[in-house]
XYZ file of C-alpha atoms in Angstrom:
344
model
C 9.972 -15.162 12.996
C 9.449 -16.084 16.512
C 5.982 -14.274 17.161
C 4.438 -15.471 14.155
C 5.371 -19.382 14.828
C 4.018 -18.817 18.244
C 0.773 -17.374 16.389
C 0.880 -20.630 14.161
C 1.367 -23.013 17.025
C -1.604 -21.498 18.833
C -3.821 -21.442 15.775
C -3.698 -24.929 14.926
C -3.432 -25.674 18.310
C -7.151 -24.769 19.200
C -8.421 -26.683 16.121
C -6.783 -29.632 17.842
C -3.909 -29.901 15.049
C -0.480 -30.991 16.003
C 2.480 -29.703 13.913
C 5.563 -31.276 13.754
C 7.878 -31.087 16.673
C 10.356 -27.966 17.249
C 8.486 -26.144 14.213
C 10.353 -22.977 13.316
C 9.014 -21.047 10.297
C 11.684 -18.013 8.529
C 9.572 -16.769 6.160
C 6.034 -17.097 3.986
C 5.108 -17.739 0.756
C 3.046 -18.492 -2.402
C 5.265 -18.736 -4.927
C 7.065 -22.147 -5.009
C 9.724 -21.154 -7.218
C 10.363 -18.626 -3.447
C 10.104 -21.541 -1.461
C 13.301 -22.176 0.846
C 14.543 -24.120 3.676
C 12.332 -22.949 6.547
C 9.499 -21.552 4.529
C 5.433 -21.796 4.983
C 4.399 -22.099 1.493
C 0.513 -21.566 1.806
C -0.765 -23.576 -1.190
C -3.538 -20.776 -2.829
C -5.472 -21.331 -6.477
C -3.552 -23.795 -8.175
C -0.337 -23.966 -5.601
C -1.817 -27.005 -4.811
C -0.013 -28.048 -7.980
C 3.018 -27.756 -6.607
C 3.347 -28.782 -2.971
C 6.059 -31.531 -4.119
C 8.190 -28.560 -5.243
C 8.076 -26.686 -2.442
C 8.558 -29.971 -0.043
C 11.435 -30.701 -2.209
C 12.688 -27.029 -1.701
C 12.901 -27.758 2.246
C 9.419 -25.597 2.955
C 9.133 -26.149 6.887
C 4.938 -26.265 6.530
C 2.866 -26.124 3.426
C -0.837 -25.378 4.034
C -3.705 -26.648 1.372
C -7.148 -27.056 0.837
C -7.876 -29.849 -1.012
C -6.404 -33.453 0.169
C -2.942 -34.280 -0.011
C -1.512 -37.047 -2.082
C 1.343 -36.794 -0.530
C 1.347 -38.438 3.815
C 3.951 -36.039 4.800
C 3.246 -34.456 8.225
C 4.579 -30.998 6.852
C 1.207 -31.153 4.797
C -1.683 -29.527 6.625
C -5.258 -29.364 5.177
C -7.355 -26.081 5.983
C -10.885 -25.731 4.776
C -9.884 -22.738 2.836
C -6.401 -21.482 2.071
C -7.237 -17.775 1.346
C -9.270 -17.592 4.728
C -6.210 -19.521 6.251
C -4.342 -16.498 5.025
C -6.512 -14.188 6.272
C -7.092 -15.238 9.772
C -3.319 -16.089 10.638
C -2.487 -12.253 9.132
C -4.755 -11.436 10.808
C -3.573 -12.772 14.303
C 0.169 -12.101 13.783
C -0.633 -8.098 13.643
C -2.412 -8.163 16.860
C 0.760 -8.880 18.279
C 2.906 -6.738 16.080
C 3.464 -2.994 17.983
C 3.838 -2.212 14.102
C 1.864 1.014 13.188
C -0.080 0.290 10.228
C -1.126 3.334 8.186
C -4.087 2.541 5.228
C -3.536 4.154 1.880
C -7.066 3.859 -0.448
C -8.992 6.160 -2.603
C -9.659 6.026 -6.524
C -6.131 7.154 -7.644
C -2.748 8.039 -6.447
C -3.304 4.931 -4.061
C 0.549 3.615 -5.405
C 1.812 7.016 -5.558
C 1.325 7.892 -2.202
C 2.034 4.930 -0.466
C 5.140 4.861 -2.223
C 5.663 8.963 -0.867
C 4.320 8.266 2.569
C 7.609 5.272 2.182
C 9.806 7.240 1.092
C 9.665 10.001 3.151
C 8.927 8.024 6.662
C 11.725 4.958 5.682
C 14.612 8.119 6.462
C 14.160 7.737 10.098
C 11.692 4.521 11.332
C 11.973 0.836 10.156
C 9.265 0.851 7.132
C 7.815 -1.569 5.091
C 4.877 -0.831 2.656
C 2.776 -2.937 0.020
C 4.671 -5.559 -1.908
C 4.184 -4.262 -5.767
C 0.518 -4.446 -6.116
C -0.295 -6.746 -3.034
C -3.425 -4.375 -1.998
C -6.402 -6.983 -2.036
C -7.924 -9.624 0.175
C -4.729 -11.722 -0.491
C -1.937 -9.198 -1.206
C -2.483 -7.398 2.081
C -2.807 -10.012 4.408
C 0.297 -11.303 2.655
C 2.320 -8.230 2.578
C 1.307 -8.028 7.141
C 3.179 -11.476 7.148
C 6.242 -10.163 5.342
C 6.801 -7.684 8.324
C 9.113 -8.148 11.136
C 8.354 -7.759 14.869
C 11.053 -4.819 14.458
C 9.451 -3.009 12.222
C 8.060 0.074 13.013
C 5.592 0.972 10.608
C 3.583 -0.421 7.530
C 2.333 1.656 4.658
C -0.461 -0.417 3.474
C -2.146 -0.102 0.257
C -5.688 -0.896 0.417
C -7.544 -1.726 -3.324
C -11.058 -2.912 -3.781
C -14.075 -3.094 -6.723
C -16.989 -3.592 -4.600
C -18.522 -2.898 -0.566
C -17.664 -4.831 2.178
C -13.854 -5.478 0.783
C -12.157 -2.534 2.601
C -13.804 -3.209 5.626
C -12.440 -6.836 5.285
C -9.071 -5.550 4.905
C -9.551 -3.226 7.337
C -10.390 -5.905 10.070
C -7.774 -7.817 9.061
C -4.851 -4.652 9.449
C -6.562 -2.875 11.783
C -4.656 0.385 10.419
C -3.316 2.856 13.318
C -4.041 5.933 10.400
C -5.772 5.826 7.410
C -5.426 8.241 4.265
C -7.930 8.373 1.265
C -6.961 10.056 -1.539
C -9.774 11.145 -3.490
C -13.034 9.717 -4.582
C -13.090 8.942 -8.430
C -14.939 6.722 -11.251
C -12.939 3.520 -10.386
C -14.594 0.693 -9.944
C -18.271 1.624 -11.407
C -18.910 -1.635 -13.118
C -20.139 -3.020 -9.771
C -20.519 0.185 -7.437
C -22.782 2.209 -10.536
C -22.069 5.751 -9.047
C -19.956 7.582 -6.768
C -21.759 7.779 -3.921
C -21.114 3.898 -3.330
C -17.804 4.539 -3.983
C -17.437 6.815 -1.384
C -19.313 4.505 0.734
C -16.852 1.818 0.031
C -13.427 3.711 0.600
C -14.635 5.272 3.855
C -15.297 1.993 5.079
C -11.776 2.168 6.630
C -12.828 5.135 8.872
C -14.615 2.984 11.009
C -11.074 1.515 12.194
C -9.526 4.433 12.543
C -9.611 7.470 15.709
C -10.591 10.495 13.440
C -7.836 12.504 14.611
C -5.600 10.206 12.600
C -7.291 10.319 9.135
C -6.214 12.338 6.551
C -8.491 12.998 3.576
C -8.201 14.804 -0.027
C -10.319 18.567 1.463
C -10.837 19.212 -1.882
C -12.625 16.537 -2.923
C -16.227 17.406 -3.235
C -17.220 13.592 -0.928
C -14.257 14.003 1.177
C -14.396 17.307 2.061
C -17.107 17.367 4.815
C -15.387 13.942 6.973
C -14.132 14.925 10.543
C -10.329 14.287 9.096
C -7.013 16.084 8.843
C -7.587 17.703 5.267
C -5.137 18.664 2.687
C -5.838 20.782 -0.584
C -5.725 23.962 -2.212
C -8.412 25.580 -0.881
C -7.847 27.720 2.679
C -10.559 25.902 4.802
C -7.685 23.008 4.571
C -5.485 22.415 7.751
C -2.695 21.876 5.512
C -2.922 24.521 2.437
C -0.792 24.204 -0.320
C 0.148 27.250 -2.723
C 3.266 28.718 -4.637
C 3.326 25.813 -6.663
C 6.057 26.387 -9.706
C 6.383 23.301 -12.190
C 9.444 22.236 -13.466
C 10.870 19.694 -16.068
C 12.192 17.934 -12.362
C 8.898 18.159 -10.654
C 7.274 20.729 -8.716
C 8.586 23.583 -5.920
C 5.425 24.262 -4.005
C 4.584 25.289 -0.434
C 2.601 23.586 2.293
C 1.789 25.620 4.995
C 4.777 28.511 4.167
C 7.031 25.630 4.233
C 8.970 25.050 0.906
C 9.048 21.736 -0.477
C 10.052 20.275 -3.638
C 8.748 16.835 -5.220
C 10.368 14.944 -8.020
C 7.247 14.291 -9.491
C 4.986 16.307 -11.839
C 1.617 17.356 -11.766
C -0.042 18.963 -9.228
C -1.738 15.659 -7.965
C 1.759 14.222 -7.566
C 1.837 17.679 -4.833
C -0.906 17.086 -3.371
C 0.746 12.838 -2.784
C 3.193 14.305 -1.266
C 1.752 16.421 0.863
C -0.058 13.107 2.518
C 3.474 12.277 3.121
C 4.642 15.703 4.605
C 1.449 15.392 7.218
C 2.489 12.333 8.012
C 6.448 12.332 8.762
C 5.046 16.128 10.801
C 2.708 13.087 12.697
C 5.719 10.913 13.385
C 7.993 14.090 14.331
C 9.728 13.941 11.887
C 11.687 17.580 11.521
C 11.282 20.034 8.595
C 14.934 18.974 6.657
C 14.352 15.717 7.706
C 11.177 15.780 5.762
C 12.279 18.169 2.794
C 15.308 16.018 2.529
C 13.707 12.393 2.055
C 10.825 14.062 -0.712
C 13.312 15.420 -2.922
C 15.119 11.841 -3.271
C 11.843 9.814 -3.267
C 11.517 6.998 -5.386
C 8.242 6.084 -6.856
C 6.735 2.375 -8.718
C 7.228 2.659 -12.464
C 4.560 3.394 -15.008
C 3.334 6.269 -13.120
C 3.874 9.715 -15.306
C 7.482 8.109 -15.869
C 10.039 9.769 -17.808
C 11.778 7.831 -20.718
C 14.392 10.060 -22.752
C 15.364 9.060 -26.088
C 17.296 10.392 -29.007
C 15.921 13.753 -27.672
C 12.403 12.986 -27.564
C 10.460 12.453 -24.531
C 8.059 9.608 -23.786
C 5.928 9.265 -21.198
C 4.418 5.935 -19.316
C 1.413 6.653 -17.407
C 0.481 3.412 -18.247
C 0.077 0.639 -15.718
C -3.786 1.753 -14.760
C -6.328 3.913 -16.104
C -9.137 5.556 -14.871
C -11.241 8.462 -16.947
C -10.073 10.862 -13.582
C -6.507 9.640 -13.594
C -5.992 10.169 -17.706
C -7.352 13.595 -17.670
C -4.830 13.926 -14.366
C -1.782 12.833 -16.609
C -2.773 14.882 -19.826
C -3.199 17.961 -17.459
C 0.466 17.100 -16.288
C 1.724 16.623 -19.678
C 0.561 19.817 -20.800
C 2.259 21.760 -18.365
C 5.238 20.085 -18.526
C 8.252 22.712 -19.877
C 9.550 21.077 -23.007
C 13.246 22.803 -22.862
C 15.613 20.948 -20.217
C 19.369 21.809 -20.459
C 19.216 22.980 -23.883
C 17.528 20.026 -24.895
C 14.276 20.234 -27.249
C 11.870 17.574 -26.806
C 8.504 16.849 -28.920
């Protein structure tokens, strides 16, 4: 990680901080039981705790924010590790040629990233969201995992209040941006939503308009100068024909077949995100068609679990009113005869 020690170096550099001599970081992280020979553990919450671990463990720099007991010159104290995060994530994409694209909205966020991933990963260098990494410290965490090599990010943005995707956004500075829908998420602190539309689209302001892509569909969405996907023919990219199966669902976009092995027809509309966008990077029809059908998704999202011929599904990892009535929709269109099989 040559660009980001040069990004260290100068950081600490103009707060008149030496580091030790011939400094060469290989990696970042925040778990100490990760730490390695060459690592930058950045000490956040309570990994104060265990900066002897990770010194033990051969970490190249650990970075804290409360005073050290230990006098070891790998030890450097910031006034706040999370910021610390921040700004040096910050810094290190400016000089990545990485194309970042943003993935928010109320649901589906996972989903699509995970489609967008799939689909694009075929033919560039990808990297996308670690797990659940979407917030003010999973992103800027997840932009330090990536390599000067890589050619694009799929980054999942997450929030619960205003102002945090425009944080995120500063910090990412995403080439394309994609919002899925706008739902009921998040209501304890935004109350209606109209603020959650106001929150979401607070990526937008990041992003040339020509490389959005929005939900057309959605009743807040639907009027943004964005590429817009949906059902409906005002859409640029339409999507009919739709036939579901135990597999997933054979649909068209645009007269082009497609299949996704995903059900319910907000799993299509995913996927169509990620059909726009490998069309974006020029990517070719089979090429696309090809990487969708094999696509690999994060678990607990409408996942199939066969047993002793009955059928259960996990929808479970997080549930909003709009995302439950999403899965029971699925469910109930879901044909319950597979290869002579019967499940109830």
């Amino acid at each position: 990680m040559k660009t980001f020690t040069e990004v260290l170096l100068n950081y600490f550099q103009k707060l008149n901080i030496n580091l030790p001599k011939n400094l060469e970081i290989d990696n970042i992280q925040m778990d100490s039981k990760k730490v390695e020979k060459g690592s930058l553990f950045i000490a956040i919450n309570n990994g104060y705790n265990y900066i002897d671990e990770a010194l033990k463990k051969g970490a190249e720099l650990i970075i804290c924010d409360k005073s050290p007991t230990n006098e070891s010159e790998k030890i450097i104290k910031v006034l706040n590790s999370i910021d610390f995060l921040q700004n040096i994530a910050k810094l290190y994409r400016e000089k990545l040629c990485t194309k970042i694209i943003a993935v928010t909205g109320s649901e589906g966020k996972t989903t699509t990233k995970d489609l967008i991933h799939g689909v694009l990963s075929t033919k560039y260098k990808t990297q996308k969201t670690l797990g659940n990494y979407n917030n003010q410290i999973g992103l800027p965490f997840t932009l330090l995992q990536l390599k000067e090599s890589d050619e694009i990010a799929v980054l999942e943005m997450g929030m619960s209040n205003l102002g945090e995707i425009d944080l995120l956004s500063k910090i990412a500075r995403p080439d394309y941006a994609v919002i899925t829908n706008i739902g009921d998420s998040h209501l304890e602190f935004l109350k209606n939503r109209d603020n959650v539309f106001k929150a979401k689209t607070e990526v937008l302001n990041y992003v040339n308009k020509n490389n959005i892509l929005v939900y057309g569909d959605d009743f807040y969405l639907k009027n943004l100068e964005a590429l817009k996907i949906g059902f409906e023919n005002k859409n640029d990219y339409i999507i009919n024909n739709f036939i579901e199966i135990y597999e997933g669902v054979n649909f068209f976009l645009n007269n082009e077949k497609y299949f996704v092995p995903l059900n319910g027809l907000y799993n299509v509309v995913n996927a169509s995100f990620a059909i726009a966008l490998g069309k974006i990077f020029e990517m070719s029809y089979d090429e696309i068609k090809n990487a969708l059908k094999n696509i690999k998704i994060t678990s607990m999202r409408f996942e199939k679990i066969e047993k002793n011929k009955i059928l259960f599904i996990n929808d479970a990892y997080n549930a909003s009113p709009v995302s439950m009535k999403m899965a029971l929709n699925a469910f109930s269109s879901l044909p319950l005869n597979k290869k002579g099989s019967c499940f109830r």
